[in-house]
XYZ file of C-alpha atoms in Angstrom:
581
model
C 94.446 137.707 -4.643
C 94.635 136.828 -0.999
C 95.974 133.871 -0.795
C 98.457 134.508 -3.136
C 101.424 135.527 -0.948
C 100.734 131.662 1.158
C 100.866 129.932 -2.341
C 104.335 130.593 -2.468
C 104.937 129.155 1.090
C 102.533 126.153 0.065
C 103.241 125.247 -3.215
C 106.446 127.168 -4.031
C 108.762 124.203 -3.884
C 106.508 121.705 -5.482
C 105.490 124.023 -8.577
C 108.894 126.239 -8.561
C 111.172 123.494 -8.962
C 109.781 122.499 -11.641
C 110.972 125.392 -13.436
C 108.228 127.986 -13.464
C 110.597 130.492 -12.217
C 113.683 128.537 -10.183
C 117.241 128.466 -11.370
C 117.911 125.052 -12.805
C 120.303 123.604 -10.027
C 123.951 123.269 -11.476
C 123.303 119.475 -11.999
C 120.597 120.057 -14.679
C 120.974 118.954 -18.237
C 122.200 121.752 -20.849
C 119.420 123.236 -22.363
C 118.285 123.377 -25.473
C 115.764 125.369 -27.747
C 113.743 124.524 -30.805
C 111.322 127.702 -32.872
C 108.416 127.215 -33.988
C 106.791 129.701 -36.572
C 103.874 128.705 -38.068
C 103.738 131.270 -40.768
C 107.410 131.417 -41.744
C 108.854 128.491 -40.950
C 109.373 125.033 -42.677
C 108.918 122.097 -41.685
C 112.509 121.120 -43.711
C 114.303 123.449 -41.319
C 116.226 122.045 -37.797
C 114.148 124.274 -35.823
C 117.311 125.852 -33.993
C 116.977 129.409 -34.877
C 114.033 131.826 -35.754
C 115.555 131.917 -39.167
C 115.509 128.099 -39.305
C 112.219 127.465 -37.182
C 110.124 124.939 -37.728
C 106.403 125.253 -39.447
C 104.139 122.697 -36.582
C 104.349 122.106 -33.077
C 104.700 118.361 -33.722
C 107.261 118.586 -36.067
C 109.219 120.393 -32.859
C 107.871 117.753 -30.579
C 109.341 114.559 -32.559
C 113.155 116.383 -32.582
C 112.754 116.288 -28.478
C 115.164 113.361 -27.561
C 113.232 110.563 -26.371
C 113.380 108.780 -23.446
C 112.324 109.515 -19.480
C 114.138 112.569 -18.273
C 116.357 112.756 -21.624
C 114.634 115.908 -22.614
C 115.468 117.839 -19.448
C 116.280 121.166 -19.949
C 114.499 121.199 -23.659
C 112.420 124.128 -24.265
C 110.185 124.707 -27.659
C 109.130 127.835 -28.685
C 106.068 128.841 -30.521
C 105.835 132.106 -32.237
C 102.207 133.276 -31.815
C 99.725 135.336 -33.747
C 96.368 136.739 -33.957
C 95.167 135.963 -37.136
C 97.360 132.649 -37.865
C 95.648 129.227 -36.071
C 98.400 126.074 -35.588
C 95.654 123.546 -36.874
C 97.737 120.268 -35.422
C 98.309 118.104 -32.873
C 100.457 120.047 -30.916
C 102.550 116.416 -30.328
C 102.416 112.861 -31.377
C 100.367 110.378 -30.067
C 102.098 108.192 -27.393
C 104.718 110.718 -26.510
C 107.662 109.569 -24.868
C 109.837 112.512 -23.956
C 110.047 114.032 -20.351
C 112.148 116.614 -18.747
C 113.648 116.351 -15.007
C 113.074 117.985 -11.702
C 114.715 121.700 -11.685
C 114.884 121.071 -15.528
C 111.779 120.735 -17.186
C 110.437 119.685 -20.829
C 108.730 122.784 -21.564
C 106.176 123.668 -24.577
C 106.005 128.084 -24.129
C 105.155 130.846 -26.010
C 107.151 133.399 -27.294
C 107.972 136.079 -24.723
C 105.953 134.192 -22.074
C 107.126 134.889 -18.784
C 105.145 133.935 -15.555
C 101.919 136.226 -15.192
C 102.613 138.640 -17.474
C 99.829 139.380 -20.480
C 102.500 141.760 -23.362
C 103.055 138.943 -25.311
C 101.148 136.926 -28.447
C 99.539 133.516 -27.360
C 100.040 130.790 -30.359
C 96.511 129.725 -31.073
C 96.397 125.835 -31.295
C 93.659 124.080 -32.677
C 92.819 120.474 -32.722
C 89.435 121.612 -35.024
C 88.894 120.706 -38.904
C 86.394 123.300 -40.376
C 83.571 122.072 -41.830
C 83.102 121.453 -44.972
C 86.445 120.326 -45.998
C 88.370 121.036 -48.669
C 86.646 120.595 -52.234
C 82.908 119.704 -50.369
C 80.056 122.061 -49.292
C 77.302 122.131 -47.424
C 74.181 120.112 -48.977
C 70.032 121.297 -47.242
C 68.282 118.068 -46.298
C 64.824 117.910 -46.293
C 64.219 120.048 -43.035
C 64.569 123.227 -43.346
C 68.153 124.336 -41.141
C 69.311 121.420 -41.245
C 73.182 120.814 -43.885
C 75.300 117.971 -44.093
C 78.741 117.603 -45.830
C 80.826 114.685 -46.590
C 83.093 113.890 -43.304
C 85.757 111.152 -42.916
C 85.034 110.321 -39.105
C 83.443 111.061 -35.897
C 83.688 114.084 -34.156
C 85.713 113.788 -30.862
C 83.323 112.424 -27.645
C 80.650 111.495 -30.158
C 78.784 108.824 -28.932
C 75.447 106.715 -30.183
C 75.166 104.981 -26.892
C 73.975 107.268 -24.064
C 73.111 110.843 -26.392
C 74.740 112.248 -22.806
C 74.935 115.867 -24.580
C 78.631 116.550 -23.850
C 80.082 116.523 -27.027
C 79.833 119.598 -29.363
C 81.595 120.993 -32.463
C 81.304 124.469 -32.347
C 79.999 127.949 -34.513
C 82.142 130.714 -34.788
C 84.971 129.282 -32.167
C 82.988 129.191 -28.706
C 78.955 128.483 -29.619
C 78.570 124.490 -28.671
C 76.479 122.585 -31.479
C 75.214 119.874 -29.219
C 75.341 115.971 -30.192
C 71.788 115.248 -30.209
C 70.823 111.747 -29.580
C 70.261 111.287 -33.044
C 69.379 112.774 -36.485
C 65.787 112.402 -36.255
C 65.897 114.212 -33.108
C 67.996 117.114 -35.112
C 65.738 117.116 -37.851
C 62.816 117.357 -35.462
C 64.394 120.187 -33.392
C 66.514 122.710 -35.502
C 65.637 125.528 -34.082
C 68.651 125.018 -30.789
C 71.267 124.067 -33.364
C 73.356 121.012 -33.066
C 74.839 117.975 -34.840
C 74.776 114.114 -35.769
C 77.269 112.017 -37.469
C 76.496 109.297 -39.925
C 78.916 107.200 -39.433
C 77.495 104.218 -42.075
C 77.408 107.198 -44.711
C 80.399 109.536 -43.199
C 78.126 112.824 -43.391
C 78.015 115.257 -40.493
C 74.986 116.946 -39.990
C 74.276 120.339 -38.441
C 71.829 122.926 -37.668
C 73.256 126.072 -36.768
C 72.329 128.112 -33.286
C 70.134 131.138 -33.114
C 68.372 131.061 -36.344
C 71.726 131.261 -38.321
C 72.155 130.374 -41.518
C 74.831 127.826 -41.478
C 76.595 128.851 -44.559
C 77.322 132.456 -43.049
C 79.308 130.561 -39.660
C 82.517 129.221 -39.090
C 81.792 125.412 -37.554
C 84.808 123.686 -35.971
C 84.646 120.051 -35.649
C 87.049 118.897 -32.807
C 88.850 116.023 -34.107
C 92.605 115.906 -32.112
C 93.834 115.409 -28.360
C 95.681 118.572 -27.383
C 99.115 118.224 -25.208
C 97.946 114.535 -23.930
C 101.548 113.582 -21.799
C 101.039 109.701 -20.869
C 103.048 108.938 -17.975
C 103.154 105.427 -19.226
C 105.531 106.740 -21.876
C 107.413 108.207 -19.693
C 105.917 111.495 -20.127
C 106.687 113.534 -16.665
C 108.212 117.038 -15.854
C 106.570 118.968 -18.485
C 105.099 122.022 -18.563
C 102.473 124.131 -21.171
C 102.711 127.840 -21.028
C 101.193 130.689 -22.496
C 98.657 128.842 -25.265
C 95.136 129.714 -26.633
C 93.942 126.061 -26.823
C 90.896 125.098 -28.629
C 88.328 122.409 -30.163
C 90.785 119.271 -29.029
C 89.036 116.209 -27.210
C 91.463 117.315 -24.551
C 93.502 120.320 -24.483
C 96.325 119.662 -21.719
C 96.264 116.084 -20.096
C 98.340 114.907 -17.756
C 97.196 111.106 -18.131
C 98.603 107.437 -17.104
C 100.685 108.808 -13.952
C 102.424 111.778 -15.878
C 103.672 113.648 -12.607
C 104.924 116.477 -11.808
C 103.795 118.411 -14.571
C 102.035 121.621 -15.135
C 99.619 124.196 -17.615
C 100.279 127.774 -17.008
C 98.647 131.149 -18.476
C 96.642 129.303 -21.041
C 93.468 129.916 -22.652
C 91.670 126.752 -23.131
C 88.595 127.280 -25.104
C 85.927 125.687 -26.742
C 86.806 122.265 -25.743
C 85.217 118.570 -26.185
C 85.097 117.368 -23.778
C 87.740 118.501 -21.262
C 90.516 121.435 -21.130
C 93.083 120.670 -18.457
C 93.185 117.294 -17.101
C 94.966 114.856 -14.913
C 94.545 111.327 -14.068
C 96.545 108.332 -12.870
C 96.563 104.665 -14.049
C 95.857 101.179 -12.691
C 98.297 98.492 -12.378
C 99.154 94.970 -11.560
C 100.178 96.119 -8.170
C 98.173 98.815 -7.537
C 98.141 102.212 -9.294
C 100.178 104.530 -10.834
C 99.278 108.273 -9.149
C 99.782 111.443 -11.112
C 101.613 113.375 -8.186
C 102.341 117.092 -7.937
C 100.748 118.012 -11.313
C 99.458 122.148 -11.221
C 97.408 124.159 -12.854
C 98.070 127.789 -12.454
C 96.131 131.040 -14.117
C 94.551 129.546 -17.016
C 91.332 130.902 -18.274
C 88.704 127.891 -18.920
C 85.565 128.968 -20.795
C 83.083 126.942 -22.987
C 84.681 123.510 -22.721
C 81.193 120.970 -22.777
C 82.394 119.344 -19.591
C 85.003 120.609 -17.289
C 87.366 123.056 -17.153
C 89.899 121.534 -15.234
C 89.734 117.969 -13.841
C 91.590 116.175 -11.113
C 90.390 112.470 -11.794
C 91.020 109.344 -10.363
C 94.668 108.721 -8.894
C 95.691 112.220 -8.730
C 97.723 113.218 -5.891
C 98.743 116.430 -4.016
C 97.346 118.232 -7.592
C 97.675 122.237 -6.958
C 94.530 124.184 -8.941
C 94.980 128.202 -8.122
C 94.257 131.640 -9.923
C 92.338 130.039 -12.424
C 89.473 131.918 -14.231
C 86.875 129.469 -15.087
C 83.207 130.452 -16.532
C 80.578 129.051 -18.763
C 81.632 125.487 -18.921
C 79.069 122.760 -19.261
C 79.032 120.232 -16.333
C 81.146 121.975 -14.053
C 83.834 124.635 -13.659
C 86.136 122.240 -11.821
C 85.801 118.404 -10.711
C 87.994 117.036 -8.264
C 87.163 113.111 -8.539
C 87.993 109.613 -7.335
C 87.451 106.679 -8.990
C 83.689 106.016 -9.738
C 84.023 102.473 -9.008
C 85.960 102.568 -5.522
C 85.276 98.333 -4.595
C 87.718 97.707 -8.069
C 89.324 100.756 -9.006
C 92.516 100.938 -6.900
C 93.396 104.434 -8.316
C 93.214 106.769 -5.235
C 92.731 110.989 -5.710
C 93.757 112.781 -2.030
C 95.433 116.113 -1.323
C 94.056 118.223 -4.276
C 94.320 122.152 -3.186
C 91.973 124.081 -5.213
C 92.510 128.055 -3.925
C 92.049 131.777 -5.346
C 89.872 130.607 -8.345
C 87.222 132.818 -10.056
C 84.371 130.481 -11.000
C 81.336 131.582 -12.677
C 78.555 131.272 -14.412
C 78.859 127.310 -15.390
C 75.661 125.725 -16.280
C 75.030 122.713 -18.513
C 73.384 124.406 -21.562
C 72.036 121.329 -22.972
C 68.779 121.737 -25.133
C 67.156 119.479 -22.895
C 68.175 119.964 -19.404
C 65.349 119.410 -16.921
C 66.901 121.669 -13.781
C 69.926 123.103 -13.797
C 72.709 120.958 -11.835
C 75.843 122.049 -13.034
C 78.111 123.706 -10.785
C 81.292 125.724 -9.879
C 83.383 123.091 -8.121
C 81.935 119.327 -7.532
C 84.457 116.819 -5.699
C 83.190 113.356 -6.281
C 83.599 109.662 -5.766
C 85.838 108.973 -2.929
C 88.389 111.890 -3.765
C 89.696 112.345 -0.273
C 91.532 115.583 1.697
C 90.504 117.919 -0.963
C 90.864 121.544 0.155
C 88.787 124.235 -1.289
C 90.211 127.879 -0.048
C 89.625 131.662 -0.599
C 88.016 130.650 -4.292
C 85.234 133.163 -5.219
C 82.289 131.149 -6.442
C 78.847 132.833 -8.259
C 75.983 132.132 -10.699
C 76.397 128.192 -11.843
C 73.557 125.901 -11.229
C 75.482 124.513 -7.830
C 78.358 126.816 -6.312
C 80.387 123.409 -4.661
C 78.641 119.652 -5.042
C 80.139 117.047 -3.238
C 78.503 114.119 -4.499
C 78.402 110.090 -5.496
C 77.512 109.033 -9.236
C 76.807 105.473 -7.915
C 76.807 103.175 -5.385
C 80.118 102.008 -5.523
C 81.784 105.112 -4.941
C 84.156 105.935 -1.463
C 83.192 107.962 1.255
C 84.411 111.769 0.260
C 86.678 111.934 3.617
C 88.839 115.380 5.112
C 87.115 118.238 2.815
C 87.734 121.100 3.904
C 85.878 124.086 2.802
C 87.673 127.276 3.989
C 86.901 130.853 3.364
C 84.748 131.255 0.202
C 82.335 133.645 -1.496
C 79.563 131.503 -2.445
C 76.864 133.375 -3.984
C 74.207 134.001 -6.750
C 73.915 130.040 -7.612
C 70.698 129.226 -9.209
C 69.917 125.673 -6.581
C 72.401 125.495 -3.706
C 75.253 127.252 -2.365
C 76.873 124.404 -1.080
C 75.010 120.649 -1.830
C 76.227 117.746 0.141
C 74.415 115.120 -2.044
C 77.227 112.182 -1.352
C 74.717 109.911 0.712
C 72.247 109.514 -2.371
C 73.611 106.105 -2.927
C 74.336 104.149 0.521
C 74.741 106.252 4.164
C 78.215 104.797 4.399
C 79.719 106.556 0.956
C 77.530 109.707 2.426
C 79.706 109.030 5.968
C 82.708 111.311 4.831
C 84.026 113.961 7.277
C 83.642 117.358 5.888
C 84.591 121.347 7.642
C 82.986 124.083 6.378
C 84.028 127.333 7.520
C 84.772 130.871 7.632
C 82.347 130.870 4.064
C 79.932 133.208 2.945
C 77.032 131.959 1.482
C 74.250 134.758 0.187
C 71.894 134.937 -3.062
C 71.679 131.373 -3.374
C 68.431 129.159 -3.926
C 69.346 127.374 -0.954
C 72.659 128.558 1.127
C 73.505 125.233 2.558
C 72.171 121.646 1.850
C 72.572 118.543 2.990
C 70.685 115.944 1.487
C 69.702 112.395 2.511
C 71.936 109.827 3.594
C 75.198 112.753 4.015
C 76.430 113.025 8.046
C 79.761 113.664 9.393
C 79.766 117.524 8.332
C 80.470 120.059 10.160
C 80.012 123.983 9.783
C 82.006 126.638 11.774
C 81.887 130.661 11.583
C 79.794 130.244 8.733
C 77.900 132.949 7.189
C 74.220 132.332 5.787
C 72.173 134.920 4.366
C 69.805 136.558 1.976
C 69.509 133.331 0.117
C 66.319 132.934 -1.499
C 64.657 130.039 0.512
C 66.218 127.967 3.375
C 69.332 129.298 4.731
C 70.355 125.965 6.165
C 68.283 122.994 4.942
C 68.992 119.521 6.364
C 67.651 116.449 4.493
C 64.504 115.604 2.316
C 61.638 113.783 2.187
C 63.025 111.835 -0.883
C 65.016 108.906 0.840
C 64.883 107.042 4.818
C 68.644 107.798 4.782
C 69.234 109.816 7.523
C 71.303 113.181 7.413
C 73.090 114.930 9.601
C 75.055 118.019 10.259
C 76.379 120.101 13.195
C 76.076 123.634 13.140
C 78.548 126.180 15.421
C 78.984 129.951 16.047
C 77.565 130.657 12.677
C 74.862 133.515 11.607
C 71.696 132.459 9.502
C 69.930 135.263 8.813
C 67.152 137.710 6.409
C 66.493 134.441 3.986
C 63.698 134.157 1.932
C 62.141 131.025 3.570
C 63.539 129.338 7.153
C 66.740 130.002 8.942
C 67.369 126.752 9.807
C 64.952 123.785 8.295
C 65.054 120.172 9.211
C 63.331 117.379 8.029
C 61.640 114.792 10.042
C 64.008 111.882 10.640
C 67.031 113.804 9.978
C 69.633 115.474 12.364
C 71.111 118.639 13.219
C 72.553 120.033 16.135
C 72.911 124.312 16.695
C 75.421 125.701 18.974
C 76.134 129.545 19.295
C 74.032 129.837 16.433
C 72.636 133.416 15.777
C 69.042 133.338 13.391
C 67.030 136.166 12.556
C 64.642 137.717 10.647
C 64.058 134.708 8.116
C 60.771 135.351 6.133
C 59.332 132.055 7.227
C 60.997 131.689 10.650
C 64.039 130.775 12.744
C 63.918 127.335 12.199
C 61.446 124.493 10.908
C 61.761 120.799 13.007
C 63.578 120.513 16.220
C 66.868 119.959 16.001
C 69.272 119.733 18.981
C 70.022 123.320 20.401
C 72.521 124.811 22.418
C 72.746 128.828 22.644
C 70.545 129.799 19.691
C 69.540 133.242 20.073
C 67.193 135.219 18.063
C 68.726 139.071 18.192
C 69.254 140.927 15.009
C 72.954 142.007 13.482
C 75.081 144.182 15.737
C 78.685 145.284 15.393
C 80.154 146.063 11.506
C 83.483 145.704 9.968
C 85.030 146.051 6.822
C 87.800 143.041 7.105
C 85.759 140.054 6.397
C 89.590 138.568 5.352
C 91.340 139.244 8.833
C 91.857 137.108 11.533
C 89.834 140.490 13.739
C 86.675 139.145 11.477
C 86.728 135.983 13.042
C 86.978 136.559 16.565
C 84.205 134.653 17.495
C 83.760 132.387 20.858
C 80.774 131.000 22.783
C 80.580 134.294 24.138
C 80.183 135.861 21.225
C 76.279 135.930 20.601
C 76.200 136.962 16.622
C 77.939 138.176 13.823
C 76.580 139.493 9.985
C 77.684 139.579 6.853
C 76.977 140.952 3.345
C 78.451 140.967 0.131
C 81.113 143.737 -1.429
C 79.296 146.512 -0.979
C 78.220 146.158 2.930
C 79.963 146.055 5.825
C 80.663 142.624 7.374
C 81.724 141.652 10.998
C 81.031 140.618 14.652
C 79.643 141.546 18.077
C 80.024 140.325 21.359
């Protein structure tokens, strides 16, 4: 990818020295190795040679001395195979083991080295299968509808809100949705789904498409995944090379764990979350989660996210990640949602070379479809989206508030995307829907492409302060550029420079009365319903159709562009992009 050769210059020291490739210095600790074979090994052996390997992960993960920084150097190695699932916690609940910079804690498997594919990924499950040993599945009254004796709740059930973002899952990746709650299963079998009973301990399901739910496999996640608490002392440790599936949380960096990482993994099939990091409040303050990475995973079919950078994490690197069909979004950068009491602070999250696709909340009962590609959220400030390639989810990149309390969303900067194919918006600014101040943020957009959208670029009531540059807008199926609504009196507002807005299906450029926009070397042509709807300030607009063609929309040649210039065009793969002047 692209970008790939500046990753090494931006994020080689940080990620390097923690051991994904960098000589341990001379000071580190000796290392050590445990096996791990989960179909010939025993849990009686020591775990310090293939022939004495170990059976579980966890088993592995308890002989790890304990203790911040006592386990640098420590490396445990899982033997994997297709047709053999570790059903486990992977490690025990409140770990307390952590490696050291140059000398990491690391959790790898067999034959894994960095970016390479000729080797076996362990496949670690945090699932039960349903019905348990010695039970089957009993019909209720409704017709699709089984339950089956079952000793507690599913992981992320809830009775409160029925939010729809839990799931247990038929045949490893279809999600059985919680419904809200077994009346409202019974009365709609046909989408497949669940309930627990927790008075009676029965799970209930209805399998998807018309399946007969003694002929599928149904996973119930019940575990947390590789969940490092910095609290614990839990930092310098690293996951690589997994297939990770049906935990509550597959790899989570959580209470301040720093400087930590998930590499090459496969994290399917999730509820609710499959890489995470977060940091913790204190007495003082908070505890960040600093220089935490996640590097070329695969993300697919986790019910909420992907990969999340929550509240308190700091200078968090996300890149070459390929991330499709999650629920609520591909990836979710996010400060804390209450930003007047929550001290924990998320800034300097790099999220760059990502595919992300095709994410859509696939909730039975979803009125519109709002999930996206990449949201960044409440107050998470100096996030940097760059060269990701972003397509076909309900929003390509949200930047919005989930209440009034949240931070203003300060220094995005949105830098040299393919946004395209995204069912609502292209881009949404939607962080003023609360209060005009949290919508105040500073935001740069530019050097994007933004085509085959619903709407290229939005921004919605009560968001100002952003700013679009050498920005690309076309062939998007209404507005290329809308700015505001008639939904709120917040004001928006947005500047517009040296960009092109042109052959979309409704305006170029539409504003709404009350709201703001300002046009400077802005090209606009041949937009179905016109050049531009309201009367927003103007400066060099011109009207001309496409001109000069290139085929380097990722040089610096592409982007030659100054007030001189008086258009330039775009298109996706398969046409020519470029300038003239």
């Amino acid at each position: 990818m692209r970008f790939r050769a500046l990753l090494s210059l931006a994020i080689g020291l940080a990620i390097l020295g923690t051991g994904l490739g960098a000589a341990a210095p001379a000071s580190a600790a000796v290392s050590h190795t445990l096996y791990v074979d989960g179909k010939n090994g025993s849990d009686a052996n020591d775990g310090t040679s293939w022939g004495e390997a170990v059976r579980s992960i966890n088993v592995a993960a308890r002989k790890v001395p304990r203790g911040a920084g006592k386990a640098a150097g420590w490396t445990v190695v899982i033997r994997g195979y297709d047709d053999y699932v570790y059903r486990e916690r992977p490690i025990p609940g409140g770990f307390d083991r952590g490696g050291a910079s140059g000398a990491p804690l690391v959790f790898q498997a067999e034959g894994w080295e960095a970016g390479t594919s000729d080797y076996v990924k362990p496949i670690v499950s945090g699932g039960r299968v349903a019905p348990s040993a010695g039970n089957h599945w009993t019909a209720t009254s409704t017709p699709g509808v089984y339950s089956t004796p079952w000793s507690s709740a599913p992981a992320g059930f809830d009775t409160r809100n029925g939010a729809w973002t839990a799931a247990v899952f038929q045949n490893v990746t279809t999600s059985l949705w919680q419904r809200p709650s077994l009346a409202h299963l019974k009365a709609h079998p046909g989408g497949g789904g669940y309930w627990y009973d927790g008075g009676a301990r029965r799970l209930y399901v209805a399998a998807a498409k018309g399946a007969d739910l003694r002929d599928v496999q149904v996973d119930v996640p019940t575990e947390n995944g590789f969940l490092i608490d910095g609290r614990h002392g839990g930092s310098w440790i690293e996951v690589r090379g997994f297939r990770l599936r049906h935990f509550a949380m597959a790899v989570a960096f959580v209470g301040g764990t720093d400087h930590s990482a998930a590499v090459d993994n496969e994290v399917f099939a999730n509820s609710h979350l499959g890489l995470h990091s977060s940091g913790r409040a204190t007495s003082s303050g908070f505890d960040p989660a600093t220089g935490n990475s996640f590097l070329r995973n695969v993300g697919k079919y986790n019910t909420m996210q992907a990969i999340k950078v929550d509240a308190g994490s700091q200078d968090t690197v996300v890149c070459d990640n390929l991330i499709s069909a999650n629920g609520m979004q591909g990836i979710k950068v996010q400060g804390a949602t209450d930003g007047a009491s929550d001290p924990r602070k998320t800034s300097g999250t790099l999220v760059c070379d990502n595919e992300i696709w095709a994410n859509r909340f696939v909730r039975p009962d979803h009125k519109y479809e709002n999930a996206s590609g990449v949201t960044i959220a409440d107050g998470a400030g100096s996030t940097t989206l760059r060269d990701n390639r972003i397509s076909r989810n309900g929003i390509g990149i949200h930047v919005t508030q989930r209440n009034s309390h949240g931070l203003a969303i300060r220094n995005t900067r949105i830098i040299g995307n393919l946004v395209w194919g995204n069912t609502r918006f292209g881009i949404d600014f939607h962080d003023g829907s609360f209060s005009s101040s949290a919508g105040s943020g500073s935001a740069l957009s530019t050097k994007n492409l933004y085509w085959d959208n619903g709407v290229g670029i939005f921004v919605a009531e009560g968001s100002t302060n952003k700013r679009f540059v050498l920005e690309t807008v076309f062939d998007n199926h209404t507005d290329g550029i809308k700015v505001g609504c008639g939904c709120s009196t917040r004001r928006a507002g947005a500047s517009i420079e040296r960009t092109l807005v042109t052959n979309n299906g409704d305006f170029g450029v539409r504003l709404l009365p009350g709201h703001r926009a300002s046009l400077f070397y802005v090209g606009i042509s041949a937009n179905a319903d016109g050049h531009i709807s309201g009367r927003p300030g103007k400066s060099h607009v011109n009207t001309r159709g496409a001109g000069y063609r290139s085929m380097t929309p990722g040089t610096a040649d592409f982007l030659r562009i100054r007030p001189a210039s008086y258009q330039y065009t775009a298109g996706p793969s398969d046409t020519p992009i470029g300038a003239r002047w």
